[in-house]
Short mmCIF file of C-alpha atoms and ligand atoms in Angstrom, two decimals:
data_model
loop_
_atom_site.label_atom_id
_atom_site.label_comp_id
_atom_site.label_asym_id
_atom_site.label_seq_id
_atom_site.Cartn_x
_atom_site.Cartn_y
_atom_site.Cartn_z
CA MET A 17 -4.64 -13.44 -1.64
CA ARG A 18 -1.84 -15.96 -1.89
CA ARG A 19 1.38 -14.18 -2.83
CA VAL A 20 2.97 -15.65 -5.92
CA ARG A 21 5.00 -12.61 -6.81
CA GLY A 22 7.87 -13.27 -9.19
CA ILE A 23 7.69 -17.06 -8.89
CA ILE A 24 5.48 -18.75 -11.41
CA GLY A 25 6.10 -16.44 -14.33
CA GLU A 26 9.86 -16.20 -14.21
CA GLY A 27 11.38 -16.57 -17.67
CA LYS A 28 7.90 -16.97 -19.19
CA LYS A 29 5.86 -14.86 -21.59
CA ALA A 30 2.17 -14.00 -21.34
CA CYS A 31 -0.25 -12.50 -23.83
CA VAL A 32 -3.65 -11.00 -22.90
CA GLN A 33 -6.21 -10.65 -25.70
CA THR A 34 -9.05 -8.24 -25.01
CA PHE A 35 -12.53 -7.97 -26.54
CA GLY A 36 -15.16 -5.36 -25.88
CA CYS A 37 -15.44 -2.08 -24.04
CA GLN A 38 -13.08 0.25 -22.20
CA GLN A 39 -13.98 -1.41 -18.92
CA ASN A 40 -12.57 -4.66 -20.31
CA GLU A 41 -9.44 -2.84 -21.45
CA ALA A 42 -9.05 -1.45 -17.95
CA ASP A 43 -9.55 -4.95 -16.49
CA SER A 44 -6.92 -6.34 -18.87
CA GLU A 45 -4.47 -3.71 -17.63
CA ARG A 46 -5.00 -5.13 -14.14
CA LEU A 47 -4.60 -8.71 -15.38
CA GLY A 48 -1.38 -7.57 -17.11
CA GLY A 49 -0.26 -5.93 -13.86
CA MET A 50 -0.83 -9.15 -11.94
CA LEU A 51 1.02 -11.16 -14.60
CA SER A 52 3.98 -8.78 -14.43
CA GLU A 53 4.02 -9.09 -10.66
CA MET A 54 4.11 -12.87 -11.03
CA GLY A 55 7.25 -12.49 -13.16
CA PHE A 56 5.78 -12.87 -16.65
CA GLU A 57 7.01 -10.79 -19.53
CA ILE A 58 3.98 -9.29 -21.32
CA ILE A 59 4.03 -9.82 -25.08
CA TYR A 60 1.56 -9.15 -27.88
CA ASP A 61 2.02 -12.14 -30.17
CA VAL A 62 0.27 -15.35 -29.06
CA LYS A 63 2.74 -17.48 -31.05
CA ASP A 64 5.55 -16.83 -28.57
CA ALA A 65 3.42 -17.06 -25.42
CA ASP A 66 3.66 -19.53 -22.53
CA LEU A 67 0.30 -18.28 -21.26
CA ILE A 68 -2.63 -16.84 -23.23
CA LEU A 69 -5.52 -15.16 -21.44
CA VAL A 70 -8.62 -14.11 -23.39
CA ASN A 71 -10.71 -11.39 -21.74
CA THR A 72 -14.13 -11.74 -23.41
CA CYS A 73 -17.20 -9.58 -24.09
CA ALA A 74 -20.88 -10.60 -24.10
CA VAL A 75 -22.70 -7.46 -25.25
CA ARG A 76 -23.42 -8.82 -28.73
CA GLU A 77 -23.33 -12.34 -30.14
CA HIS A 78 -20.72 -11.27 -32.69
CA ALA A 79 -18.18 -10.53 -29.91
CA GLU A 80 -18.82 -13.94 -28.35
CA LEU A 81 -18.41 -15.77 -31.64
CA LYS A 82 -15.13 -13.96 -32.26
CA ALA A 83 -13.78 -14.95 -28.82
CA LEU A 84 -14.85 -18.57 -29.35
CA SER A 85 -13.28 -18.66 -32.78
CA ILE A 86 -9.97 -17.23 -31.51
CA THR A 87 -9.97 -19.74 -28.65
CA GLY A 88 -10.53 -22.48 -31.22
CA GLN A 89 -7.44 -21.33 -33.11
CA PHE A 90 -5.28 -21.75 -30.00
CA LYS A 91 -5.74 -25.53 -30.09
CA HIS A 92 -2.95 -25.96 -32.61
CA LEU A 93 -0.64 -23.81 -30.47
CA LYS A 94 -1.36 -26.08 -27.52
CA ASP A 95 -0.80 -29.19 -29.67
CA ALA A 96 2.59 -27.81 -30.70
CA LYS A 97 3.49 -26.77 -27.14
CA PRO A 98 1.63 -28.81 -24.50
CA SER A 99 3.01 -26.67 -21.64
CA LEU A 100 1.10 -23.65 -23.02
CA LEU A 101 -1.52 -22.41 -20.53
CA ILE A 102 -4.80 -21.06 -21.91
CA GLY A 103 -7.32 -19.14 -19.80
CA ILE A 104 -10.62 -17.42 -20.56
CA CYS A 105 -12.17 -14.70 -18.41
CA GLY A 106 -14.56 -11.76 -18.67
CA CYS A 107 -18.23 -11.25 -19.47
CA MET A 108 -18.82 -14.11 -21.91
CA VAL A 109 -17.80 -16.82 -19.45
CA THR A 110 -19.69 -15.14 -16.61
CA GLN A 111 -22.77 -16.67 -18.28
CA GLU A 112 -23.38 -20.25 -17.19
CA HIS A 113 -24.12 -21.58 -20.67
CA ARG A 114 -20.91 -20.13 -22.14
CA ALA A 115 -18.81 -21.40 -19.22
CA GLY A 116 -20.36 -24.80 -19.99
CA THR A 117 -19.43 -24.50 -23.68
CA ILE A 118 -15.79 -23.83 -22.79
CA LYS A 119 -15.73 -26.60 -20.23
CA HIS A 120 -17.14 -29.24 -22.54
CA SER A 121 -16.11 -28.21 -26.06
CA TYR A 122 -12.70 -26.63 -25.42
CA PRO A 123 -10.93 -29.24 -23.26
CA TYR A 124 -7.53 -27.63 -23.85
CA VAL A 125 -8.58 -24.47 -21.96
CA ASP A 126 -6.86 -24.79 -18.58
CA PHE A 127 -8.76 -22.25 -16.52
CA LEU A 128 -11.79 -19.98 -16.66
CA PHE A 129 -13.06 -17.30 -14.29
CA GLY A 130 -15.88 -14.77 -14.23
CA THR A 131 -15.74 -10.98 -13.86
CA SER A 132 -16.18 -10.99 -10.08
CA MET A 133 -13.09 -13.16 -9.63
CA LEU A 134 -10.57 -11.00 -11.47
CA TYR A 135 -8.66 -10.21 -8.30
CA LYS A 136 -8.19 -13.95 -7.63
CA PHE A 137 -6.33 -14.49 -10.89
CA PRO A 138 -2.90 -15.29 -9.29
CA GLU A 139 -4.52 -17.83 -6.99
CA ILE A 140 -6.45 -19.43 -9.88
CA LEU A 141 -3.24 -19.70 -11.90
CA TRP A 142 -1.39 -21.20 -8.94
CA ASP A 143 -4.12 -23.80 -8.49
CA THR A 144 -4.08 -24.62 -12.20
CA LEU A 145 -0.36 -25.31 -12.02
CA THR A 146 -0.27 -27.19 -8.73
CA LYS A 147 -3.55 -29.12 -8.63
CA ASP A 148 -3.21 -30.82 -11.98
CA LYS A 149 -6.88 -30.08 -12.61
CA ARG A 150 -8.68 -27.56 -14.81
CA GLN A 151 -9.93 -24.59 -12.80
CA ILE A 152 -13.44 -23.70 -13.98
CA LEU A 153 -14.64 -20.94 -11.67
CA TRP A 154 -18.02 -20.03 -13.00
CA GLU A 155 -20.14 -18.20 -10.48
CA ASP A 156 -23.03 -15.77 -10.53
CA THR A 157 -21.59 -12.25 -10.13
CA GLY A 158 -24.17 -11.53 -7.41
CA GLU A 159 -23.16 -8.44 -5.53
CA GLY A 160 -19.58 -8.69 -6.76
CA ASN A 161 -16.91 -6.81 -4.92
CA ILE A 162 -14.26 -4.17 -5.36
CA ALA A 163 -10.63 -5.13 -5.00
CA GLU A 164 -8.40 -2.11 -4.40
CA GLY A 165 -4.66 -2.04 -4.80
CA LEU A 166 -4.30 -4.45 -7.73
CA PRO A 167 -1.19 -3.75 -9.82
CA VAL A 168 -1.79 -2.19 -13.25
CA LYS A 169 0.20 -2.50 -16.45
CA ARG A 170 -1.06 0.50 -18.34
CA GLU A 171 -1.10 0.36 -22.13
CA GLY A 172 -2.33 3.84 -22.92
CA GLY A 173 0.83 5.97 -22.83
CA VAL A 174 -0.29 9.47 -21.95
CA LYS A 175 -3.93 8.37 -21.68
CA ALA A 176 -5.31 6.28 -18.83
CA TRP A 177 -8.57 4.59 -17.88
CA LEU A 178 -9.81 5.03 -14.33
CA SER A 179 -12.76 2.87 -13.24
CA ILE A 180 -14.90 4.69 -10.72
CA MET A 181 -17.63 2.08 -10.42
CA TYR A 182 -18.52 -1.40 -11.54
CA GLY A 183 -21.76 -3.12 -12.54
CA CYS A 184 -25.13 -1.73 -13.56
CA ASN A 185 -28.60 -1.53 -12.01
CA ASN A 186 -30.52 -0.35 -15.04
CA PHE A 187 -31.62 -3.56 -16.71
CA CYS A 188 -32.28 -2.15 -20.15
CA THR A 189 -34.30 -5.01 -21.62
CA TYR A 190 -31.83 -5.84 -24.43
CA CYS A 191 -28.68 -5.76 -22.32
CA VAL A 192 -26.66 -8.52 -20.68
CA VAL A 193 -24.32 -6.24 -18.69
CA PRO A 194 -26.25 -6.25 -15.37
CA TYR A 195 -26.16 -10.06 -15.44
CA VAL A 196 -22.46 -10.42 -16.18
CA ARG A 197 -21.14 -7.44 -14.23
CA GLY A 198 -23.41 -7.56 -11.20
CA ARG A 199 -24.97 -4.67 -9.29
CA GLU A 200 -23.59 -1.13 -9.17
CA ARG A 201 -20.63 -0.71 -6.80
CA SER A 202 -18.91 2.67 -6.51
CA ARG A 203 -15.26 2.90 -5.53
CA ARG A 204 -14.53 5.10 -2.57
CA ARG A 205 -13.85 8.71 -3.40
CA GLU A 206 -10.43 8.73 -1.69
CA ASP A 207 -9.30 5.64 -3.64
CA ILE A 208 -10.28 7.28 -6.93
CA LEU A 209 -8.59 10.57 -6.00
CA ALA A 210 -5.42 8.72 -4.95
CA GLU A 211 -5.32 6.84 -8.24
CA ALA A 212 -5.91 10.06 -10.22
CA ARG A 213 -3.12 11.84 -8.29
CA GLY A 214 -0.77 8.94 -9.02
CA LEU A 215 -1.56 9.02 -12.74
CA ILE A 216 -1.07 12.77 -12.96
CA ALA A 217 2.24 12.51 -11.07
CA GLU A 218 3.35 9.86 -13.62
CA GLY A 219 2.73 12.38 -16.40
CA VAL A 220 -0.60 11.08 -17.73
CA GLN A 221 -2.20 13.84 -19.80
CA GLU A 222 -5.73 12.53 -20.08
CA ILE A 223 -7.80 10.40 -17.71
CA THR A 224 -11.09 8.79 -18.77
CA LEU A 225 -13.35 7.92 -15.85
CA LEU A 226 -15.22 4.69 -16.53
CA GLY A 227 -18.53 3.26 -15.39
CA GLN A 228 -21.63 1.78 -17.04
CA ASN A 229 -23.59 4.75 -15.75
CA VAL A 230 -21.22 7.27 -14.20
CA ASN A 231 -24.16 9.50 -13.28
CA SER A 232 -25.22 7.14 -10.54
CA TYR A 233 -21.74 7.19 -8.99
CA GLY A 234 -22.00 7.33 -5.22
CA ASN A 235 -25.66 6.30 -4.95
CA ASP A 236 -24.56 3.19 -3.06
CA LEU A 237 -22.06 5.04 -0.87
CA GLY A 238 -24.50 7.27 0.97
CA THR A 239 -22.86 10.48 2.06
CA GLU A 240 -19.88 11.03 -0.18
CA GLY A 241 -21.42 13.23 -2.90
CA ASP A 242 -22.37 12.53 -6.49
CA PHE A 243 -20.55 12.23 -9.81
CA ALA A 244 -20.51 15.98 -10.45
CA ASP A 245 -18.83 16.49 -7.04
CA LEU A 246 -16.27 13.81 -7.86
CA LEU A 247 -15.43 15.49 -11.18
CA ASP A 248 -15.03 18.80 -9.39
CA ASP A 249 -12.68 17.21 -6.82
CA ILE A 250 -10.51 15.60 -9.50
CA CYS A 251 -10.28 18.91 -11.37
CA ARG A 252 -8.85 20.49 -8.22
CA ILE A 253 -5.77 18.26 -8.39
CA ASP A 254 -2.78 20.36 -9.51
CA GLY A 255 -1.37 19.58 -12.94
CA ASP A 256 -1.88 20.04 -16.64
CA PHE A 257 -4.25 17.15 -17.38
CA ARG A 258 -7.65 16.64 -19.00
CA LEU A 259 -10.62 14.55 -17.95
CA ARG A 260 -13.19 12.57 -19.89
CA PHE A 261 -15.88 10.19 -18.71
CA MET A 262 -18.19 7.50 -20.03
CA THR A 263 -20.91 6.38 -20.06
CA SER A 264 -23.72 8.70 -19.04
CA HIS A 265 -27.29 7.48 -18.96
CA PRO A 266 -29.67 10.21 -20.21
CA LYS A 267 -32.15 9.52 -17.42
CA ASP A 268 -29.52 10.46 -14.82
CA ALA A 269 -27.40 13.12 -16.55
CA SER A 270 -28.02 16.15 -14.35
CA ARG A 271 -27.96 19.88 -15.03
CA LYS A 272 -25.45 20.05 -12.17
CA LEU A 273 -23.08 17.75 -14.07
CA ILE A 274 -23.37 19.95 -17.16
CA ASP A 275 -22.69 23.06 -15.06
CA VAL A 276 -19.57 21.45 -13.53
CA MET A 277 -18.38 20.52 -17.00
CA ALA A 278 -18.95 24.02 -18.34
CA ALA A 279 -17.08 25.56 -15.38
CA ASN A 280 -13.96 23.37 -15.60
CA ASP A 281 -11.38 23.80 -18.37
CA LYS A 282 -9.85 20.46 -17.42
CA ILE A 283 -12.96 18.58 -18.57
CA GLU A 284 -12.93 18.00 -22.32
CA LYS A 285 -16.06 19.25 -24.03
CA HIS A 286 -17.34 15.92 -25.26
CA PHE A 287 -20.46 14.14 -24.06
CA HIS A 288 -21.27 10.55 -24.97
CA LEU A 289 -24.99 10.21 -24.34
CA PRO A 290 -26.44 6.90 -25.62
CA LEU A 291 -29.88 7.45 -27.15
CA GLN A 292 -30.47 3.84 -28.37
CA SER A 293 -33.76 4.75 -30.08
CA GLY A 294 -35.52 7.95 -31.12
CA ASP A 295 -39.00 6.55 -30.51
CA ASP A 296 -40.81 6.85 -27.20
CA ARG A 297 -42.60 3.50 -27.42
CA VAL A 298 -39.35 1.68 -28.19
CA LEU A 299 -37.53 3.56 -25.42
CA LYS A 300 -40.19 2.40 -23.00
CA ALA A 301 -39.92 -1.20 -24.21
CA MET A 302 -36.15 -0.90 -23.76
CA ASN A 303 -36.72 0.31 -20.17
CA ARG A 304 -34.59 3.40 -20.83
CA ARG A 305 -36.79 5.73 -18.75
CA TYR A 306 -36.44 8.95 -20.75
CA THR A 307 -38.25 10.37 -23.75
CA ARG A 308 -37.30 12.12 -26.99
CA GLU A 309 -38.38 15.36 -25.41
CA SER A 310 -36.34 15.00 -22.21
CA TYR A 311 -33.31 13.92 -24.28
CA LEU A 312 -33.62 16.95 -26.56
CA SER A 313 -33.99 19.24 -23.59
CA LEU A 314 -30.77 17.85 -22.05
CA VAL A 315 -28.92 18.35 -25.33
CA GLY A 316 -30.33 21.89 -25.54
CA TYR A 317 -29.02 22.71 -22.06
CA MET A 318 -25.58 21.29 -22.91
CA ARG A 319 -25.30 23.37 -26.06
CA GLU A 320 -26.53 26.47 -24.27
CA LYS A 321 -23.79 26.10 -21.62
CA MET A 322 -21.06 24.78 -23.95
CA PRO A 323 -21.74 25.78 -27.57
CA GLU A 324 -18.57 23.99 -28.75
CA ILE A 325 -19.49 20.62 -27.19
CA ALA A 326 -19.19 17.45 -29.30
CA ILE A 327 -22.05 15.01 -28.65
CA THR A 328 -21.86 11.33 -29.60
CA THR A 329 -24.31 8.50 -29.05
CA ASP A 330 -25.09 4.79 -29.32
CA ILE A 331 -28.02 3.56 -31.44
CA ILE A 332 -29.55 0.09 -31.67
CA VAL A 333 -31.55 -0.78 -34.80
CA GLY A 334 -34.04 -3.62 -35.02
CA PHE A 335 -35.09 -3.89 -31.37
CA PRO A 336 -38.01 -6.38 -31.21
CA GLY A 337 -41.21 -4.81 -32.50
CA GLU A 338 -39.51 -1.72 -34.00
CA THR A 339 -41.76 -0.58 -36.86
CA GLU A 340 -40.64 1.35 -39.93
CA GLU A 341 -42.20 4.50 -38.49
CA GLU A 342 -40.45 4.00 -35.15
CA PHE A 343 -37.14 3.52 -36.93
CA GLU A 344 -37.77 6.74 -38.86
CA ASN A 345 -38.19 8.49 -35.52
CA THR A 346 -34.60 7.47 -34.76
CA LEU A 347 -33.48 8.98 -38.09
CA ASP A 348 -35.44 12.10 -37.19
CA MET A 349 -33.56 12.35 -33.87
CA LEU A 350 -30.22 12.09 -35.69
CA ARG A 351 -31.26 15.01 -37.89
CA ARG A 352 -32.51 17.05 -34.96
CA VAL A 353 -29.57 16.52 -32.61
CA ARG A 354 -26.88 16.37 -35.32
CA PHE A 355 -24.50 14.15 -33.37
CA ASP A 356 -20.79 14.47 -34.09
CA ASN A 357 -20.58 10.71 -34.35
CA ILE A 358 -22.69 7.65 -33.55
CA TYR A 359 -21.83 4.07 -32.58
CA SER A 360 -24.54 1.97 -34.16
CA PHE A 361 -25.43 -1.62 -33.47
CA ILE A 362 -27.76 -4.20 -34.94
CA TYR A 363 -29.90 -5.58 -32.11
CA SER A 364 -28.48 -8.89 -30.89
CA LYS A 365 -30.63 -11.28 -28.86
CA ARG A 366 -29.02 -11.96 -25.45
CA ARG A 367 -29.80 -15.02 -23.38
CA GLY A 368 -31.71 -14.28 -20.17
CA THR A 369 -32.73 -10.71 -21.05
CA PRO A 370 -36.42 -9.68 -21.25
CA ALA A 371 -36.08 -8.71 -24.95
CA GLU A 372 -34.99 -12.25 -25.79
CA LYS A 373 -38.52 -13.39 -25.08
CA MET A 374 -40.29 -10.64 -27.00
CA SER A 375 -42.25 -12.28 -29.78
CA ASP A 376 -41.82 -9.79 -32.60
CA GLN A 377 -38.10 -10.19 -33.38
CA ILE A 378 -37.11 -8.30 -36.53
CA PRO A 379 -35.82 -10.29 -39.55
CA ASP A 380 -32.12 -9.94 -40.30
CA TRP A 381 -32.60 -8.37 -43.69
CA VAL A 382 -34.77 -5.58 -42.21
CA LYS A 383 -32.19 -4.93 -39.47
CA LYS A 384 -29.39 -4.74 -42.03
CA ASP A 385 -31.38 -2.43 -44.30
CA ARG A 386 -32.14 -0.08 -41.37
CA PHE A 387 -28.53 -0.19 -40.26
CA ALA A 388 -27.33 0.89 -43.72
CA ARG A 389 -29.91 3.69 -43.87
CA LEU A 390 -28.91 4.89 -40.40
CA LEU A 391 -25.24 5.09 -41.37
CA LYS A 392 -26.08 6.96 -44.56
CA VAL A 393 -27.97 9.65 -42.67
CA GLN A 394 -25.25 9.96 -40.03
CA ASP A 395 -22.35 10.01 -42.50
CA GLU A 396 -23.73 13.17 -44.09
CA ILE A 397 -24.09 14.78 -40.68
CA SER A 398 -20.63 13.67 -39.50
CA ILE A 399 -18.88 15.09 -42.53
CA ALA A 400 -20.80 18.35 -42.27
CA LYS A 401 -19.97 18.65 -38.54
CA ASN A 402 -16.31 17.83 -39.18
CA GLY A 403 -16.32 20.40 -42.00
CA GLU A 404 -17.26 23.11 -39.48
CA LEU A 405 -13.75 22.70 -38.00
CA VAL A 406 -11.93 23.35 -41.30
CA GLY A 407 -10.06 26.64 -41.08
CA LYS A 408 -10.09 26.60 -37.28
CA THR A 409 -7.17 26.04 -34.92
CA VAL A 410 -7.83 23.48 -32.21
CA PRO A 411 -5.84 21.86 -29.40
CA VAL A 412 -4.97 18.21 -30.01
CA LEU A 413 -3.39 15.56 -27.80
CA VAL A 414 -0.84 13.72 -29.99
CA GLU A 415 -1.23 9.96 -29.55
CA GLY A 416 1.29 8.39 -31.92
CA ARG A 417 1.97 7.36 -35.50
CA SER A 418 -1.07 6.84 -37.71
CA LYS A 419 -1.93 3.17 -38.15
CA THR A 420 -2.91 3.65 -41.78
CA ASP A 421 -0.13 6.07 -42.79
CA PRO A 422 3.05 5.89 -40.69
CA ALA A 423 4.30 9.06 -42.34
CA ARG A 424 1.69 10.91 -40.29
CA LEU A 425 0.99 11.43 -36.60
CA THR A 426 -2.50 11.24 -35.13
CA GLY A 427 -4.11 13.02 -32.25
CA ARG A 428 -7.52 13.72 -30.79
CA THR A 429 -9.41 16.97 -30.43
CA ALA A 430 -11.35 17.90 -27.29
CA GLY A 431 -14.41 16.39 -29.02
CA ASN A 432 -12.43 13.13 -29.42
CA LYS A 433 -12.11 13.50 -33.20
CA LEU A 434 -9.13 11.90 -34.89
CA VAL A 435 -6.71 14.31 -36.62
CA HIS A 436 -3.86 13.27 -38.93
CA PHE A 437 -0.89 15.56 -39.55
CA THR A 438 2.81 15.41 -40.38
CA GLY A 439 5.19 15.93 -37.51
CA ASP A 440 8.06 14.68 -35.44
CA ASP A 441 7.93 11.77 -32.95
CA ALA A 442 8.98 14.22 -30.23
CA LEU A 443 5.42 15.59 -30.33
CA ILE A 444 3.89 12.28 -29.17
CA GLY A 445 2.32 12.72 -25.77
CA THR A 446 2.12 16.51 -25.99
CA ARG A 447 -0.83 18.82 -26.54
CA ILE A 448 -0.39 21.11 -29.54
CA ASP A 449 -2.47 23.48 -31.64
CA LEU A 450 -3.37 22.28 -35.12
CA HIS A 451 -4.88 24.19 -37.99
CA ILE A 452 -7.58 21.98 -39.53
CA THR A 453 -7.25 21.81 -43.32
CA GLN A 454 -9.55 18.99 -44.44
CA ALA A 455 -12.50 16.96 -43.10
CA GLU A 456 -13.60 13.42 -43.84
CA THR A 457 -16.47 11.41 -42.34
CA HIS A 458 -14.41 9.81 -39.58
CA SER A 459 -11.30 11.98 -39.36
CA LEU A 460 -9.71 15.36 -39.90
CA PHE A 461 -6.42 16.52 -41.39
CA GLY A 462 -4.38 19.34 -39.95
CA GLU A 463 -1.11 21.27 -39.99
CA ARG A 464 1.00 22.74 -37.26
CA GLU A 465 0.73 26.49 -36.87
CA LYS A 466 3.69 28.13 -38.64
N1 LIG B 523 -23.67 1.34 -20.13
C1 LIG B 523 -23.60 1.89 -21.38
C2 LIG B 523 -23.36 0.98 -22.54
C3 LIG B 523 -23.00 -0.43 -22.39
S1 LIG B 523 -23.04 -1.48 -23.76
C4 LIG B 523 -24.90 2.64 -21.64
O1 LIG B 523 -25.89 2.41 -21.06
O2 LIG B 523 -24.88 3.44 -22.50
C5 LIG B 523 -22.57 -0.45 -25.11
C6 LIG B 523 -23.60 -0.32 -26.16
O3 LIG B 523 -23.84 -1.57 -26.76
C7 LIG B 523 -24.97 0.14 -25.68
O4 LIG B 523 -25.04 1.52 -25.52
C8 LIG B 523 -25.88 -0.36 -26.78
O5 LIG B 523 -26.03 0.58 -27.80
C9 LIG B 523 -25.13 -1.57 -27.31
N2 LIG B 523 -25.82 -2.81 -26.92
C10 LIG B 523 -26.02 -3.29 -25.68
N3 LIG B 523 -26.72 -4.46 -25.74
C11 LIG B 523 -26.97 -4.70 -27.04
C12 LIG B 523 -27.65 -5.72 -27.75
N4 LIG B 523 -28.25 -6.73 -27.12
N5 LIG B 523 -27.70 -5.65 -29.10
C13 LIG B 523 -27.13 -4.63 -29.76
N6 LIG B 523 -26.47 -3.63 -29.15
C14 LIG B 523 -26.40 -3.66 -27.80
FE1 LIG B 524 -26.72 -2.11 -20.34
FE2 LIG B 524 -28.54 -0.25 -19.89
FE3 LIG B 524 -26.75 -0.86 -17.98
FE4 LIG B 524 -25.95 0.42 -20.17
S1 LIG B 524 -27.40 1.21 -18.64
S2 LIG B 524 -24.97 -1.33 -19.23
S3 LIG B 524 -27.25 -0.44 -21.76
S4 LIG B 524 -28.36 -2.19 -18.78
#
């Protein structure tokens, strides 16, 4: 990599805007790290920026439209300040048709690069500045690669993301991720352990291990052990820290992983296990490769080993061909499992995926109606599950001032539930015990123990 440390950014300000998942947030922290190394000051308001970089998402059309609309709004900033540099990266522009849209319809965008070229960002920027030519680096992600040692500008305070693998091999029929993120690549165990040790030494309290399917960690490495072994190794690092991980695919979540979780106090008792649909025919059409029964049996084992565990999930409504009865099977699974929380999505047709070509696409109004019914069922469950914590005292990691009520602080329980309480700024970044006094659908209220 060409070294451009501290040269091109000196005296300039850069703003990175991020859409999408935690993996994208982690990537943006690396882009921010590279920008800092190039001398840029990182800021959060595009109006003052000399460089704007948009890190995009492609999982649903809505996320793409938002990124395109934001990029459209930057035109007037560029008109007012022609030296402003605008770049687009991430999953959306890793698709050929979207790279083409940017190239042809957004002529004021100076550079564009796909997910597999993240590590080349300084070089791309250098070329943009010196070659007097737009740099449009669209390329199939193919096998992709892993670049170790990139600088990171972490945004999470006492919480940190740690990517353990990239890409996905699962090809769920609705999903664009395998196409825009390439095949599964696991980072080497010693690199992950070194990064975890560094974070813990810096005082990070909570590390979330990231991967599209963490359960298949190591499959491509051969001899180095699986995800459960990796978790065990990280837990052996000295220090008062906690671990989380996401996402786990139900077809690969092993009993061994659950046993390791149950045996380690450092692993928070929260499992995000995307169900997507509660109907076996739909699951098969989605290429998920598990059934209602195997899912329920996994949940049963988790609760047997860790009765206090919080379980959350992702649900898609309106997958092509989903009948009313099949949708009701999803509602039935919500009632049976009683998730602590769900992340629900209306099916969005993605270019190049097998589901795009399925003939029986569901009308919008049916999807919206099912979505509303799904939320209604879950809201009742969420509030009841949150209510079970009222009167209990639970440990909470204090994250900062509440966004909605600055008079309060907020923190997260082991199950990743948001708790609001009154307290002093000095508590931010510490783990304290809170007595839960009140429950709402999406949050809790608590008080410090007297
Ligand atoms: N690798 C993770 C999730 C990645 S995408 C996993 O397998 O669980 C995050 C969530 O977005 C998915 O769990 C799914 O619920 C949702 N999603 C993915 N593609 C979608 C699409 N085409 N339409 C609607 N929701 C989608
Ligand atoms: Fe997409 Fe399925 Fe891979 Fe998750 S496991 S990223 S839903 S293809």
